[in-house]
C-alpha cells in the first residue's frame, strides 16, 4: 500500500473534526527519516483550546492507527501526529476565515498599496466584508470584495480598539456600510 495522500487522510479525519465543530484548514504529510509527520491545522468558529486539541489528537491518532492496522494506510515505520490551529501567519482565503477574525486588524493590498483595516461583518452571501479604517480621527467604513484579497493577513494588535470602532464591528454588514 502506498503512503496515504492528503485527500485520503482528509476524508478519514473530517468526520472527527466535524464532531468537534472544527474544519481542516491544512493537512501536510512529510516523510521524515524513520517516522513520517502528519501535520494538521484545524479551526472553528469557537477557537479550539489545548484541551480540545488534545482530545482531537487522541481521536485522530486512534483512527489512523486502526486504519493502519487494517492495512488501509501505510506510514512506513511509523508517524508523528501534530494537530494545531493555523496561526496568525495564514492568509484569509475563505469567507469563514474572515468571519472568524471579525474585529481584528488585517492588512490588505489595493492598487499596489498595503493598508490596515478592521474586519466587520460579512454580507449575506459571504462575498464581501465591511472594513473599518481611520482617516485621522474619522472612521471610514467600506465594502471590500473577498475575492480581491486572497493575501490578507491578520495583524498583531496590542491596544484595545476604540468603542466607536467596536460598535461598527458589531453592526450588521448592511448597517455598517450605510
XYZ file of C-alpha atoms in Angstrom:
178
model
C 0.000 0.000 0.000
C 1.281 3.457 -0.910
C 1.854 6.267 1.542
C -1.551 7.898 2.208
C -2.427 11.001 0.222
C -3.611 14.249 1.759
C -7.043 13.613 0.213
C -7.290 10.140 1.808
C -6.282 11.453 5.220
C -8.632 14.428 4.976
C -11.536 12.101 4.135
C -10.703 9.960 7.176
C -10.331 12.746 9.708
C -13.003 15.204 8.513
C -15.841 13.385 10.347
C -13.801 13.508 13.562
C -13.062 17.213 13.261
C -16.740 17.906 12.462
C -17.707 16.234 15.777
C -15.649 18.948 17.474
C -17.172 21.696 15.308
C -13.847 22.216 13.529
C -12.696 22.454 9.916
C -9.490 21.009 8.497
C -7.658 24.116 7.318
C -4.436 22.456 6.244
C -3.054 18.928 6.184
C 0.543 18.190 5.318
C 2.433 14.908 5.272
C 6.181 14.584 5.228
C 8.343 11.508 5.091
C 10.995 12.316 7.648
C 13.574 9.596 8.206
C 12.250 6.659 10.171
C 8.997 8.369 11.045
C 6.624 10.334 8.878
C 4.956 13.530 10.050
C 1.249 14.183 9.667
C 0.617 17.865 10.480
C -2.994 19.006 10.682
C -4.222 22.565 11.246
C -7.841 22.886 12.415
C -10.020 25.831 13.305
C -13.599 26.603 14.189
C -15.946 29.443 14.948
C -15.048 28.826 18.584
C -11.249 28.707 18.510
C -10.171 25.345 19.963
C -8.179 25.386 23.182
C -5.428 22.978 24.189
C -7.872 20.563 25.874
C -9.927 20.261 22.681
C -6.800 19.855 20.559
C -5.562 17.100 22.879
C -8.848 15.157 22.673
C -8.976 15.659 18.904
C -5.392 14.439 18.551
C -6.202 11.287 20.532
C -9.222 10.503 18.345
C -7.379 11.149 15.083
C -4.441 9.050 16.270
C -6.765 6.165 17.176
C -8.429 6.400 13.756
C -5.119 6.428 11.865
C -3.762 3.554 13.973
C -6.903 1.486 13.317
C -6.718 2.163 9.580
C -3.033 1.261 9.509
C -3.607 -1.983 11.438
C -6.395 -2.888 8.996
C -3.966 -2.391 6.093
C -5.818 0.616 4.686
C -2.929 3.042 5.389
C 0.826 2.639 5.421
C 3.007 5.255 7.072
C 6.103 3.069 6.880
C 7.960 2.581 10.173
C 5.621 4.998 11.975
C 4.367 8.546 12.116
C 4.268 11.593 14.345
C 0.942 13.402 14.528
C 0.853 17.182 15.017
C -2.522 18.873 15.494
C -2.663 22.649 15.902
C -4.506 25.773 14.800
C -3.425 27.651 11.653
C -1.827 30.600 13.437
C -1.797 34.254 12.504
C 0.587 33.746 9.601
C -2.109 32.069 7.496
C -3.796 34.244 4.869
C -7.550 34.772 4.974
C -8.558 32.796 1.889
C -12.115 31.678 2.695
C -15.171 33.550 3.974
C -15.051 31.566 7.242
C -11.529 32.881 7.869
C -12.783 36.467 7.622
C -15.833 35.692 9.782
C -13.674 34.097 12.481
C -11.346 37.106 12.583
C -14.114 39.707 12.889
C -12.906 42.661 14.930
C -9.235 42.020 14.178
C -6.912 44.202 12.159
C -5.939 42.835 8.769
C -3.508 44.062 6.135
C -4.799 44.194 2.568
C -3.245 45.412 -0.655
C -5.142 47.629 -3.066
C -3.634 49.252 -6.112
C -0.178 48.121 -5.032
C -0.527 49.828 -1.648
C -0.749 47.960 1.620
C -3.124 49.247 4.276
C -4.566 48.072 7.570
C -8.303 47.832 8.220
C -10.502 46.300 10.904
C -12.789 43.420 9.894
C -16.517 43.919 10.326
C -19.459 41.762 9.247
C -19.705 39.783 6.033
C -22.595 40.292 3.639
C -25.290 37.594 3.412
C -23.686 35.680 0.537
C -20.215 35.998 2.135
C -18.595 37.625 -0.886
C -17.852 40.997 0.723
C -16.909 42.299 4.144
C -17.376 45.640 5.844
C -13.983 47.053 6.825
C -13.281 49.962 9.124
C -10.304 52.268 8.731
C -9.299 55.641 10.120
C -8.524 58.874 8.392
C -7.212 60.939 11.279
C -9.956 60.610 13.890
C -12.690 59.938 11.340
C -13.839 56.338 10.867
C -14.417 55.159 7.317
C -16.496 52.054 6.561
C -16.373 50.474 3.140
C -17.235 47.221 1.443
C -14.378 45.033 0.233
C -14.758 42.026 -2.060
C -13.137 38.956 -0.509
C -12.056 37.581 -3.888
C -9.866 40.659 -4.397
C -7.828 39.995 -1.231
C -6.509 36.417 -1.100
C -3.297 37.704 0.504
C -4.973 39.366 3.509
C -3.145 38.710 6.777
C -4.183 39.323 10.374
C -2.059 41.938 12.125
C -0.986 41.585 15.732
C -2.563 44.279 17.853
C -1.818 45.077 21.481
C -4.135 48.047 22.032
C -7.845 47.730 22.681
C -9.865 49.172 19.792
C -11.868 52.329 20.426
C -15.518 51.938 21.399
C -16.757 53.531 18.156
C -14.756 51.010 16.111
C -16.122 48.110 18.150
C -19.638 49.437 17.607
C -19.114 49.265 13.829
C -17.550 45.802 14.111
C -20.676 44.580 15.934
C -23.048 46.070 13.334
C -24.531 44.007 10.539
C -22.927 44.362 7.117
C -25.828 46.455 5.762
C -25.904 48.760 8.788
C -22.134 49.232 8.767
C -21.781 50.160 5.089
C -24.700 52.648 5.143
